Amino acid sequence: MLDPDWVQAHHQDFDLFHLHFGFDAQSPAQLSALVNALRRHGKPLVYTVHDLRNPHQPDPANHDAALDVIIPAADHLITLTPGAARSIRSRWNRTATVLPHPHVVELTRLTRPRPVRDRFRVGVHAKSLRPNMSVLPVVRVLADAVAELSDAELQVNIHREVADPTSAAHAPRLIQALEELADRGRLTLAVHDYYDDEQLWDYLASLDLSVLPYLFGTHSGWLEACHDLGTAVAAPDCGFYAQQRPCLTYGHTQRGGLDEESLRAAVQTAYEQRPAPRATVQHRTQERDALAAAHRSLYANTLP
């Protein structure tokens, strides 16, 4: 759908083109060709700016170049937080409508009671080591912070491919360091295949605090899922996570590195103030209805 030839072949099948993700591999020239194809056929472009900084790209230059094509060309912009909207205004002199992210977990699951445990569990999920993750420094601070709590534990999860010597994602030094910490009883290490949705919801609900080990980024669907399930989140201050949903914040940026004391404080606060705020079916339903109405209105006003 990002190919101008697709637009040429299917322009009679749609009224408006709404872009969210998926253009990481497109060059600015290819995106310009897409924009031109949409204009040629009179198809408005709406873009929801989820990422001002792409979490999959260590160098921001490629994503910045893509945004320099898409954001000025879009007929309407949406983003998730006031901070992101201000950044868009500052960088491109464009106004973005701020609309919250809808629920991620199915509404029927929001009423399910959280599991009862006698220990406070802190979790870090390293996934497949996205470029925006700085796992080991965060984990080492958490291991110390959790050890100071009498009834707490730290669990680190990572995808199996990171431990597989035949995989491109193999990170032997990290795996060795995590295994050494696990052998010393500082954490529990879970190496597993990708979770499906239900497995992921079970995992998140098993945590009292999920720590996002990000060095850069903008918004988070993971945070939204945690809010749906009543799991506290400690998010870095490098993006606009704290404007999305109630969460704890600690200092962690590509330029400034990790503020260890603020991370320790976040763990202590989550420990003392549990349970975390949790989304309700009523609020998420009302929010989703409002989002649908807002998008319908936006589309109607954008169409020629």
PDB file of C-alpha atoms in Angstrom:
ATOM      1  CA  MET A   1       0.000   0.000   0.000  1.00  0.00           C
ATOM      2  CA  LEU A   2       3.042   2.297   0.276  1.00  0.00           C
ATOM      3  CA  ASP A   3       3.836   1.676  -3.397  1.00  0.00           C
ATOM      4  CA  PRO A   4       2.553   4.328  -5.832  1.00  0.00           C
ATOM      5  CA  ASP A   5       1.617   1.493  -8.194  1.00  0.00           C
ATOM      6  CA  TRP A   6      -0.736   0.129  -5.522  1.00  0.00           C
ATOM      7  CA  VAL A   7      -2.388   3.540  -5.254  1.00  0.00           C
ATOM      8  CA  GLN A   8      -2.683   3.660  -9.032  1.00  0.00           C
ATOM      9  CA  ALA A   9      -4.307   0.219  -9.106  1.00  0.00           C
ATOM     10  CA  HIS A  10      -6.622   0.688  -6.103  1.00  0.00           C
ATOM     11  CA  HIS A  11      -7.444   4.394  -5.898  1.00  0.00           C
ATOM     12  CA  GLN A  12     -11.088   3.689  -6.673  1.00  0.00           C
ATOM     13  CA  ASP A  13     -11.308   1.303  -3.699  1.00  0.00           C
ATOM     14  CA  PHE A  14     -10.666   3.823  -0.910  1.00  0.00           C
ATOM     15  CA  ASP A  15     -11.550   7.408  -0.023  1.00  0.00           C
ATOM     16  CA  LEU A  16      -8.770   8.368   2.377  1.00  0.00           C
ATOM     17  CA  PHE A  17      -5.307   7.042   3.234  1.00  0.00           C
ATOM     18  CA  HIS A  18      -4.533   6.812   6.970  1.00  0.00           C
ATOM     19  CA  LEU A  19      -0.926   6.000   7.819  1.00  0.00           C
ATOM     20  CA  HIS A  20       0.264   4.774  11.229  1.00  0.00           C
ATOM     21  CA  PHE A  21       3.357   2.546  10.892  1.00  0.00           C
ATOM     22  CA  GLY A  22       5.174   0.401   8.390  1.00  0.00           C
ATOM     23  CA  PHE A  23       7.265   2.847   6.378  1.00  0.00           C
ATOM     24  CA  ASP A  24      10.630   2.124   8.060  1.00  0.00           C
ATOM     25  CA  ALA A  25      12.113   0.676   4.873  1.00  0.00           C
ATOM     26  CA  GLN A  26      10.848   3.435   2.578  1.00  0.00           C
ATOM     27  CA  SER A  27      13.270   6.103   1.403  1.00  0.00           C
ATOM     28  CA  PRO A  28      12.241   9.776   1.344  1.00  0.00           C
ATOM     29  CA  ALA A  29      12.039   9.513  -2.442  1.00  0.00           C
ATOM     30  CA  GLN A  30       9.680   6.536  -2.203  1.00  0.00           C
ATOM     31  CA  LEU A  31       7.503   8.332   0.333  1.00  0.00           C
ATOM     32  CA  SER A  32       7.417  11.411  -1.873  1.00  0.00           C
ATOM     33  CA  ALA A  33       6.272   9.227  -4.754  1.00  0.00           C
ATOM     34  CA  LEU A  34       3.503   7.834  -2.541  1.00  0.00           C
ATOM     35  CA  VAL A  35       2.393  11.329  -1.528  1.00  0.00           C
ATOM     36  CA  ASN A  36       2.374  12.438  -5.145  1.00  0.00           C
ATOM     37  CA  ALA A  37       0.318   9.414  -6.183  1.00  0.00           C
ATOM     38  CA  LEU A  38      -2.266  10.171  -3.492  1.00  0.00           C
ATOM     39  CA  ARG A  39      -2.451  13.810  -4.602  1.00  0.00           C
ATOM     40  CA  ARG A  40      -2.757  12.822  -8.230  1.00  0.00           C
ATOM     41  CA  HIS A  41      -5.866  10.818  -7.416  1.00  0.00           C
ATOM     42  CA  GLY A  42      -7.303  13.316  -4.931  1.00  0.00           C
ATOM     43  CA  LYS A  43      -6.908  11.037  -1.899  1.00  0.00           C
ATOM     44  CA  PRO A  44      -6.376  12.842   1.435  1.00  0.00           C
ATOM     45  CA  LEU A  45      -3.543  11.658   3.671  1.00  0.00           C
ATOM     46  CA  VAL A  46      -4.018  11.396   7.444  1.00  0.00           C
ATOM     47  CA  TYR A  47      -0.992  10.493   9.542  1.00  0.00           C
ATOM     48  CA  THR A  48      -1.024   9.467  13.207  1.00  0.00           C
ATOM     49  CA  VAL A  49       2.384  10.394  14.603  1.00  0.00           C
ATOM     50  CA  HIS A  50       3.084   7.542  16.998  1.00  0.00           C
ATOM     51  CA  ASP A  51       6.859   7.847  16.792  1.00  0.00           C
ATOM     52  CA  LEU A  52       8.849  11.043  16.626  1.00  0.00           C
ATOM     53  CA  ARG A  53      11.856   8.813  17.275  1.00  0.00           C
ATOM     54  CA  ASN A  54      11.790   5.332  15.758  1.00  0.00           C
ATOM     55  CA  PRO A  55      12.598   2.740  18.470  1.00  0.00           C
ATOM     56  CA  HIS A  56      13.964   0.336  15.849  1.00  0.00           C
ATOM     57  CA  GLN A  57      16.566   2.723  14.429  1.00  0.00           C
ATOM     58  CA  PRO A  58      19.636   3.732  16.491  1.00  0.00           C
ATOM     59  CA  ASP A  59      20.298   6.732  14.229  1.00  0.00           C
ATOM     60  CA  PRO A  60      17.337   9.150  14.045  1.00  0.00           C
ATOM     61  CA  ALA A  61      18.356  10.538  10.643  1.00  0.00           C
ATOM     62  CA  ASN A  62      16.326   8.099   8.512  1.00  0.00           C
ATOM     63  CA  HIS A  63      13.132   8.543  10.490  1.00  0.00           C
ATOM     64  CA  ASP A  64      13.592  12.313  10.588  1.00  0.00           C
ATOM     65  CA  ALA A  65      13.926  12.330   6.804  1.00  0.00           C
ATOM     66  CA  ALA A  66      10.743  10.268   6.473  1.00  0.00           C
ATOM     67  CA  LEU A  67       8.841  12.584   8.790  1.00  0.00           C
ATOM     68  CA  ASP A  68      10.093  15.565   6.791  1.00  0.00           C
ATOM     69  CA  VAL A  69       8.178  14.146   3.838  1.00  0.00           C
ATOM     70  CA  ILE A  70       5.045  12.822   5.521  1.00  0.00           C
ATOM     71  CA  ILE A  71       4.226  15.482   8.112  1.00  0.00           C
ATOM     72  CA  PRO A  72       4.288  18.506   5.783  1.00  0.00           C
ATOM     73  CA  ALA A  73       2.321  16.562   3.147  1.00  0.00           C
ATOM     74  CA  ALA A  74      -0.419  15.196   5.411  1.00  0.00           C
ATOM     75  CA  ASP A  75      -3.859  16.763   5.176  1.00  0.00           C
ATOM     76  CA  HIS A  76      -4.394  16.077   8.868  1.00  0.00           C
ATOM     77  CA  LEU A  77      -2.141  14.954  11.707  1.00  0.00           C
ATOM     78  CA  ILE A  78      -3.024  13.049  14.864  1.00  0.00           C
ATOM     79  CA  THR A  79      -0.781  12.254  17.805  1.00  0.00           C
ATOM     80  CA  LEU A  80      -1.229  10.754  21.269  1.00  0.00           C
ATOM     81  CA  THR A  81       0.056  13.363  23.717  1.00  0.00           C
ATOM     82  CA  PRO A  82       0.262  17.149  24.123  1.00  0.00           C
ATOM     83  CA  GLY A  83       4.061  16.944  24.319  1.00  0.00           C
ATOM     84  CA  ALA A  84       4.285  15.244  20.947  1.00  0.00           C
ATOM     85  CA  ALA A  85       1.901  17.829  19.484  1.00  0.00           C
ATOM     86  CA  ARG A  86       4.119  20.646  20.774  1.00  0.00           C
ATOM     87  CA  SER A  87       7.164  18.990  19.225  1.00  0.00           C
ATOM     88  CA  ILE A  88       5.358  18.684  15.890  1.00  0.00           C
ATOM     89  CA  ARG A  89       4.386  22.352  16.061  1.00  0.00           C
ATOM     90  CA  SER A  90       7.969  23.349  16.871  1.00  0.00           C
ATOM     91  CA  ARG A  91       9.639  21.216  14.208  1.00  0.00           C
ATOM     92  CA  TRP A  92       7.188  21.465  11.301  1.00  0.00           C
ATOM     93  CA  ASN A  93       4.791  24.289  12.217  1.00  0.00           C
ATOM     94  CA  ARG A  94       1.897  21.836  11.907  1.00  0.00           C
ATOM     95  CA  THR A  95      -1.017  21.332  14.278  1.00  0.00           C
ATOM     96  CA  ALA A  96      -1.769  17.774  15.373  1.00  0.00           C
ATOM     97  CA  THR A  97      -5.040  16.662  16.941  1.00  0.00           C
ATOM     98  CA  VAL A  98      -4.313  14.936  20.249  1.00  0.00           C
ATOM     99  CA  LEU A  99      -6.279  11.717  20.673  1.00  0.00           C
ATOM    100  CA  PRO A 100      -5.440   9.066  23.305  1.00  0.00           C
ATOM    101  CA  HIS A 101      -4.452   5.524  22.451  1.00  0.00           C
ATOM    102  CA  PRO A 102      -7.401   3.141  22.841  1.00  0.00           C
ATOM    103  CA  HIS A 103      -7.320   0.013  24.970  1.00  0.00           C
ATOM    104  CA  VAL A 104      -4.927  -2.731  23.868  1.00  0.00           C
ATOM    105  CA  VAL A 105      -6.294  -5.623  25.920  1.00  0.00           C
ATOM    106  CA  GLU A 106      -9.739  -6.931  25.008  1.00  0.00           C
ATOM    107  CA  LEU A 107     -12.484  -5.285  27.065  1.00  0.00           C
ATOM    108  CA  THR A 108     -13.741  -8.653  28.340  1.00  0.00           C
ATOM    109  CA  ARG A 109     -10.398  -9.238  30.043  1.00  0.00           C
ATOM    110  CA  LEU A 110     -10.374  -5.919  31.894  1.00  0.00           C
ATOM    111  CA  THR A 111     -12.770  -7.288  34.482  1.00  0.00           C
ATOM    112  CA  ARG A 112     -10.671 -10.354  35.240  1.00  0.00           C
ATOM    113  CA  PRO A 113      -9.169 -10.182  38.757  1.00  0.00           C
ATOM    114  CA  ARG A 114      -5.419  -9.865  38.990  1.00  0.00           C
ATOM    115  CA  PRO A 115      -3.580 -12.915  40.321  1.00  0.00           C
ATOM    116  CA  VAL A 116      -2.957 -12.905  44.059  1.00  0.00           C
ATOM    117  CA  ARG A 117       0.709 -13.156  45.083  1.00  0.00           C
ATOM    118  CA  ASP A 118       2.612 -12.785  48.328  1.00  0.00           C
ATOM    119  CA  ARG A 119       5.632 -11.163  46.649  1.00  0.00           C
ATOM    120  CA  PHE A 120       6.137  -7.882  44.811  1.00  0.00           C
ATOM    121  CA  ARG A 121       7.329  -8.749  41.307  1.00  0.00           C
ATOM    122  CA  VAL A 122       9.306  -6.350  39.125  1.00  0.00           C
ATOM    123  CA  GLY A 123       9.696  -7.289  35.478  1.00  0.00           C
ATOM    124  CA  VAL A 124      11.873  -6.246  32.551  1.00  0.00           C
ATOM    125  CA  HIS A 125      11.064  -7.724  29.159  1.00  0.00           C
ATOM    126  CA  ALA A 126      14.013  -7.298  26.819  1.00  0.00           C
ATOM    127  CA  LYS A 127      12.062  -8.772  23.882  1.00  0.00           C
ATOM    128  CA  SER A 128      14.540  -9.197  20.992  1.00  0.00           C
ATOM    129  CA  LEU A 129      16.708  -6.253  22.052  1.00  0.00           C
ATOM    130  CA  ARG A 130      15.322  -3.390  20.032  1.00  0.00           C
ATOM    131  CA  PRO A 131      17.972  -0.724  19.376  1.00  0.00           C
ATOM    132  CA  ASN A 132      16.339   1.649  21.893  1.00  0.00           C
ATOM    133  CA  MET A 133      16.857  -0.777  24.783  1.00  0.00           C
ATOM    134  CA  SER A 134      19.623  -0.501  27.367  1.00  0.00           C
ATOM    135  CA  VAL A 135      18.856  -3.615  29.356  1.00  0.00           C
ATOM    136  CA  LEU A 136      21.832  -4.512  31.527  1.00  0.00           C
ATOM    137  CA  PRO A 137      22.379  -1.144  33.286  1.00  0.00           C
ATOM    138  CA  VAL A 138      18.671  -1.016  34.165  1.00  0.00           C
ATOM    139  CA  VAL A 139      18.607  -4.638  35.334  1.00  0.00           C
ATOM    140  CA  ARG A 140      21.637  -4.199  37.582  1.00  0.00           C
ATOM    141  CA  VAL A 141      20.069  -1.222  39.358  1.00  0.00           C
ATOM    142  CA  LEU A 142      16.779  -3.084  39.698  1.00  0.00           C
ATOM    143  CA  ALA A 143      18.539  -6.130  41.170  1.00  0.00           C
ATOM    144  CA  ASP A 144      19.981  -3.935  43.907  1.00  0.00           C
ATOM    145  CA  ALA A 145      16.706  -2.080  44.502  1.00  0.00           C
ATOM    146  CA  VAL A 146      14.653  -5.272  44.707  1.00  0.00           C
ATOM    147  CA  ALA A 147      17.176  -6.893  47.063  1.00  0.00           C
ATOM    148  CA  GLU A 148      16.477  -4.126  49.563  1.00  0.00           C
ATOM    149  CA  LEU A 149      12.793  -5.140  49.746  1.00  0.00           C
ATOM    150  CA  SER A 150      11.997  -8.125  51.916  1.00  0.00           C
ATOM    151  CA  ASP A 151       9.214  -9.617  49.794  1.00  0.00           C
ATOM    152  CA  ALA A 152      10.214  -8.671  46.248  1.00  0.00           C
ATOM    153  CA  GLU A 153      11.658 -10.391  43.191  1.00  0.00           C
ATOM    154  CA  LEU A 154      12.997  -9.415  39.794  1.00  0.00           C
ATOM    155  CA  GLN A 155      12.129 -11.293  36.624  1.00  0.00           C
ATOM    156  CA  VAL A 156      13.847 -10.655  33.305  1.00  0.00           C
ATOM    157  CA  ASN A 157      12.306 -12.029  30.120  1.00  0.00           C
ATOM    158  CA  ILE A 158      13.992 -12.253  26.753  1.00  0.00           C
ATOM    159  CA  HIS A 159      13.185 -13.893  23.439  1.00  0.00           C
ATOM    160  CA  ARG A 160      14.863 -17.179  22.644  1.00  0.00           C
ATOM    161  CA  GLU A 161      16.577 -15.836  19.517  1.00  0.00           C
ATOM    162  CA  VAL A 162      18.769 -13.584  21.679  1.00  0.00           C
ATOM    163  CA  ALA A 163      20.237 -16.708  23.282  1.00  0.00           C
ATOM    164  CA  ASP A 164      20.502 -18.635  20.006  1.00  0.00           C
ATOM    165  CA  PRO A 165      24.049 -18.600  18.530  1.00  0.00           C
ATOM    166  CA  THR A 166      22.587 -19.150  15.052  1.00  0.00           C
ATOM    167  CA  SER A 167      20.334 -16.098  15.229  1.00  0.00           C
ATOM    168  CA  ALA A 168      21.174 -12.620  13.995  1.00  0.00           C
ATOM    169  CA  ALA A 169      19.761 -11.327  17.293  1.00  0.00           C
ATOM    170  CA  HIS A 170      22.244 -13.366  19.364  1.00  0.00           C
ATOM    171  CA  ALA A 171      23.730 -11.286  22.200  1.00  0.00           C
ATOM    172  CA  PRO A 172      26.097 -13.621  24.067  1.00  0.00           C
ATOM    173  CA  ARG A 173      27.524 -11.029  26.460  1.00  0.00           C
ATOM    174  CA  LEU A 174      24.100  -9.944  27.638  1.00  0.00           C
ATOM    175  CA  ILE A 175      22.873 -13.513  28.040  1.00  0.00           C
ATOM    176  CA  GLN A 176      26.014 -14.430  29.986  1.00  0.00           C
ATOM    177  CA  ALA A 177      25.605 -11.430  32.295  1.00  0.00           C
ATOM    178  CA  LEU A 178      21.926 -12.205  32.918  1.00  0.00           C
ATOM    179  CA  GLU A 179      22.685 -15.878  33.569  1.00  0.00           C
ATOM    180  CA  GLU A 180      25.382 -14.902  36.070  1.00  0.00           C
ATOM    181  CA  LEU A 181      22.925 -12.634  37.902  1.00  0.00           C
ATOM    182  CA  ALA A 182      20.358 -15.441  37.882  1.00  0.00           C
ATOM    183  CA  ASP A 183      22.904 -17.951  39.225  1.00  0.00           C
ATOM    184  CA  ARG A 184      23.625 -15.558  42.112  1.00  0.00           C
ATOM    185  CA  GLY A 185      19.921 -15.396  42.941  1.00  0.00           C
ATOM    186  CA  ARG A 186      19.613 -11.761  41.908  1.00  0.00           C
ATOM    187  CA  LEU A 187      16.884 -12.380  39.363  1.00  0.00           C
ATOM    188  CA  THR A 188      14.849 -15.018  37.557  1.00  0.00           C
ATOM    189  CA  LEU A 189      15.642 -15.275  33.850  1.00  0.00           C
ATOM    190  CA  ALA A 190      12.944 -16.478  31.445  1.00  0.00           C
ATOM    191  CA  VAL A 191      14.073 -17.237  27.877  1.00  0.00           C
ATOM    192  CA  HIS A 192      11.112 -18.022  25.652  1.00  0.00           C
ATOM    193  CA  ASP A 193       9.555 -17.726  22.202  1.00  0.00           C
ATOM    194  CA  TYR A 194       7.386 -14.761  21.300  1.00  0.00           C
ATOM    195  CA  TYR A 195       4.219 -14.617  23.380  1.00  0.00           C
ATOM    196  CA  ASP A 196       0.836 -14.613  21.738  1.00  0.00           C
ATOM    197  CA  ASP A 197      -1.647 -12.058  23.054  1.00  0.00           C
ATOM    198  CA  GLU A 198      -3.050 -14.196  25.858  1.00  0.00           C
ATOM    199  CA  GLN A 199       0.418 -15.234  27.022  1.00  0.00           C
ATOM    200  CA  LEU A 200       1.503 -11.606  27.005  1.00  0.00           C
ATOM    201  CA  TRP A 201      -1.513 -10.493  29.031  1.00  0.00           C
ATOM    202  CA  ASP A 202      -0.877 -13.300  31.544  1.00  0.00           C
ATOM    203  CA  TYR A 203       2.753 -12.228  31.816  1.00  0.00           C
ATOM    204  CA  LEU A 204       1.963  -8.541  32.322  1.00  0.00           C
ATOM    205  CA  ALA A 205      -0.726  -9.336  34.896  1.00  0.00           C
ATOM    206  CA  SER A 206       1.833 -11.410  36.813  1.00  0.00           C
ATOM    207  CA  LEU A 207       3.915  -8.279  37.413  1.00  0.00           C
ATOM    208  CA  ASP A 208       3.400  -5.532  39.953  1.00  0.00           C
ATOM    209  CA  LEU A 209       5.799  -3.251  38.086  1.00  0.00           C
ATOM    210  CA  SER A 210       6.959  -3.385  34.468  1.00  0.00           C
ATOM    211  CA  VAL A 211      10.102  -1.358  33.782  1.00  0.00           C
ATOM    212  CA  LEU A 212      10.638  -0.081  30.244  1.00  0.00           C
ATOM    213  CA  PRO A 213      14.421  -0.051  29.600  1.00  0.00           C
ATOM    214  CA  TYR A 214      14.252   2.451  26.748  1.00  0.00           C
ATOM    215  CA  LEU A 215      16.932   4.999  25.854  1.00  0.00           C
ATOM    216  CA  PHE A 216      14.762   6.745  23.285  1.00  0.00           C
ATOM    217  CA  GLY A 217      11.215   6.590  21.998  1.00  0.00           C
ATOM    218  CA  THR A 218       7.955   8.518  21.984  1.00  0.00           C
ATOM    219  CA  HIS A 219       4.860   6.523  22.979  1.00  0.00           C
ATOM    220  CA  SER A 220       4.176   2.953  24.112  1.00  0.00           C
ATOM    221  CA  GLY A 221       1.477   0.384  23.426  1.00  0.00           C
ATOM    222  CA  TRP A 222       3.076  -1.760  26.161  1.00  0.00           C
ATOM    223  CA  LEU A 223       2.245   0.962  28.669  1.00  0.00           C
ATOM    224  CA  GLU A 224      -1.367   0.955  27.488  1.00  0.00           C
ATOM    225  CA  ALA A 225      -1.621  -2.815  27.966  1.00  0.00           C
ATOM    226  CA  CYS A 226      -0.222  -2.500  31.486  1.00  0.00           C
ATOM    227  CA  HIS A 227      -2.819   0.172  32.276  1.00  0.00           C
ATOM    228  CA  ASP A 228      -5.539  -2.166  31.010  1.00  0.00           C
ATOM    229  CA  LEU A 229      -4.296  -4.920  33.325  1.00  0.00           C
ATOM    230  CA  GLY A 230      -3.479  -2.859  36.435  1.00  0.00           C
ATOM    231  CA  THR A 231       0.297  -3.267  36.273  1.00  0.00           C
ATOM    232  CA  ALA A 232       2.389  -0.259  37.275  1.00  0.00           C
ATOM    233  CA  VAL A 233       4.919   1.021  34.749  1.00  0.00           C
ATOM    234  CA  ALA A 234       8.248   2.746  35.266  1.00  0.00           C
ATOM    235  CA  ALA A 235       8.939   4.587  32.015  1.00  0.00           C
ATOM    236  CA  PRO A 236      11.981   6.612  31.004  1.00  0.00           C
ATOM    237  CA  ASP A 237      11.763  10.374  30.660  1.00  0.00           C
ATOM    238  CA  CYS A 238      13.054  10.340  27.080  1.00  0.00           C
ATOM    239  CA  GLY A 239       9.641  10.394  25.407  1.00  0.00           C
ATOM    240  CA  PHE A 240       6.089  11.346  26.309  1.00  0.00           C
ATOM    241  CA  TYR A 241       5.148   8.151  28.132  1.00  0.00           C
ATOM    242  CA  ALA A 242       4.107   9.947  31.301  1.00  0.00           C
ATOM    243  CA  GLN A 243       1.533  11.935  29.316  1.00  0.00           C
ATOM    244  CA  GLN A 244      -0.102   8.774  27.990  1.00  0.00           C
ATOM    245  CA  ARG A 245      -1.294   7.076  31.177  1.00  0.00           C
ATOM    246  CA  PRO A 246      -0.497   7.251  34.888  1.00  0.00           C
ATOM    247  CA  CYS A 247       2.999   5.856  35.334  1.00  0.00           C
ATOM    248  CA  LEU A 248       6.227   6.325  37.228  1.00  0.00           C
ATOM    249  CA  THR A 249       9.151   8.024  35.515  1.00  0.00           C
ATOM    250  CA  TYR A 250      12.899   7.617  35.838  1.00  0.00           C
ATOM    251  CA  GLY A 251      15.793   9.339  34.121  1.00  0.00           C
ATOM    252  CA  HIS A 252      17.048   7.442  31.077  1.00  0.00           C
ATOM    253  CA  THR A 253      18.091   9.109  27.834  1.00  0.00           C
ATOM    254  CA  GLN A 254      20.574   8.504  25.061  1.00  0.00           C
ATOM    255  CA  ARG A 255      22.420  11.689  25.928  1.00  0.00           C
ATOM    256  CA  GLY A 256      22.232  11.624  29.725  1.00  0.00           C
ATOM    257  CA  GLY A 257      22.327   7.898  30.381  1.00  0.00           C
ATOM    258  CA  LEU A 258      20.660   6.269  33.385  1.00  0.00           C
ATOM    259  CA  ASP A 259      19.714   8.124  36.555  1.00  0.00           C
ATOM    260  CA  GLU A 260      20.041   5.249  39.018  1.00  0.00           C
ATOM    261  CA  GLU A 261      18.489   7.037  41.974  1.00  0.00           C
ATOM    262  CA  SER A 262      15.305   7.927  40.118  1.00  0.00           C
ATOM    263  CA  LEU A 263      14.941   4.288  39.032  1.00  0.00           C
ATOM    264  CA  ARG A 264      15.362   3.120  42.614  1.00  0.00           C
ATOM    265  CA  ALA A 265      12.790   5.702  43.710  1.00  0.00           C
ATOM    266  CA  ALA A 266      10.317   4.451  41.095  1.00  0.00           C
ATOM    267  CA  VAL A 267      10.617   0.897  42.421  1.00  0.00           C
ATOM    268  CA  GLN A 268      10.108   2.086  45.986  1.00  0.00           C
ATOM    269  CA  THR A 269       7.077   4.169  45.027  1.00  0.00           C
ATOM    270  CA  ALA A 270       5.465   1.286  43.137  1.00  0.00           C
ATOM    271  CA  TYR A 271       6.116  -0.974  46.116  1.00  0.00           C
ATOM    272  CA  GLU A 272       4.539   1.458  48.578  1.00  0.00           C
ATOM    273  CA  GLN A 273       1.592   2.633  46.479  1.00  0.00           C
ATOM    274  CA  ARG A 274       0.334  -0.633  45.004  1.00  0.00           C
ATOM    275  CA  PRO A 275      -2.041  -1.553  43.537  1.00  0.00           C
ATOM    276  CA  ALA A 276      -1.520   0.585  40.449  1.00  0.00           C
ATOM    277  CA  PRO A 277      -4.401   2.434  38.766  1.00  0.00           C
ATOM    278  CA  ARG A 278      -6.267   0.217  36.346  1.00  0.00           C
ATOM    279  CA  ALA A 279      -8.449   1.001  33.360  1.00  0.00           C
ATOM    280  CA  THR A 280     -12.128   0.191  33.703  1.00  0.00           C
ATOM    281  CA  VAL A 281     -14.386  -1.241  31.032  1.00  0.00           C
ATOM    282  CA  GLN A 282     -16.643   1.796  31.320  1.00  0.00           C
ATOM    283  CA  HIS A 283     -13.828   4.300  30.778  1.00  0.00           C
ATOM    284  CA  ARG A 284     -12.166   2.370  27.966  1.00  0.00           C
ATOM    285  CA  THR A 285     -15.537   1.858  26.233  1.00  0.00           C
ATOM    286  CA  GLN A 286     -16.396   5.543  26.470  1.00  0.00           C
ATOM    287  CA  GLU A 287     -12.907   6.440  25.291  1.00  0.00           C
ATOM    288  CA  ARG A 288     -13.122   4.117  22.310  1.00  0.00           C
ATOM    289  CA  ASP A 289     -16.542   5.506  21.337  1.00  0.00           C
ATOM    290  CA  ALA A 290     -15.164   9.044  21.579  1.00  0.00           C
ATOM    291  CA  LEU A 291     -12.140   8.094  19.471  1.00  0.00           C
ATOM    292  CA  ALA A 292     -14.349   6.566  16.798  1.00  0.00           C
ATOM    293  CA  ALA A 293     -16.492   9.704  16.710  1.00  0.00           C
ATOM    294  CA  ALA A 294     -13.406  11.923  16.541  1.00  0.00           C
ATOM    295  CA  HIS A 295     -11.973   9.948  13.637  1.00  0.00           C
ATOM    296  CA  ARG A 296     -15.297   9.957  11.782  1.00  0.00           C
ATOM    297  CA  SER A 297     -15.517  13.738  12.149  1.00  0.00           C
ATOM    298  CA  LEU A 298     -11.894  14.212  11.147  1.00  0.00           C
ATOM    299  CA  TYR A 299     -12.339  12.026   8.059  1.00  0.00           C
ATOM    300  CA  ALA A 300     -15.536  13.814   7.053  1.00  0.00           C
ATOM    301  CA  ASN A 301     -13.869  17.215   7.356  1.00  0.00           C
ATOM    302  CA  THR A 302     -10.803  16.053   5.435  1.00  0.00           C
ATOM    303  CA  LEU A 303     -12.584  14.465   2.493  1.00  0.00           C
ATOM    304  CA  PRO A 304     -13.130  16.758  -0.505  1.00  0.00           C
TER     305      PRO A 304
END
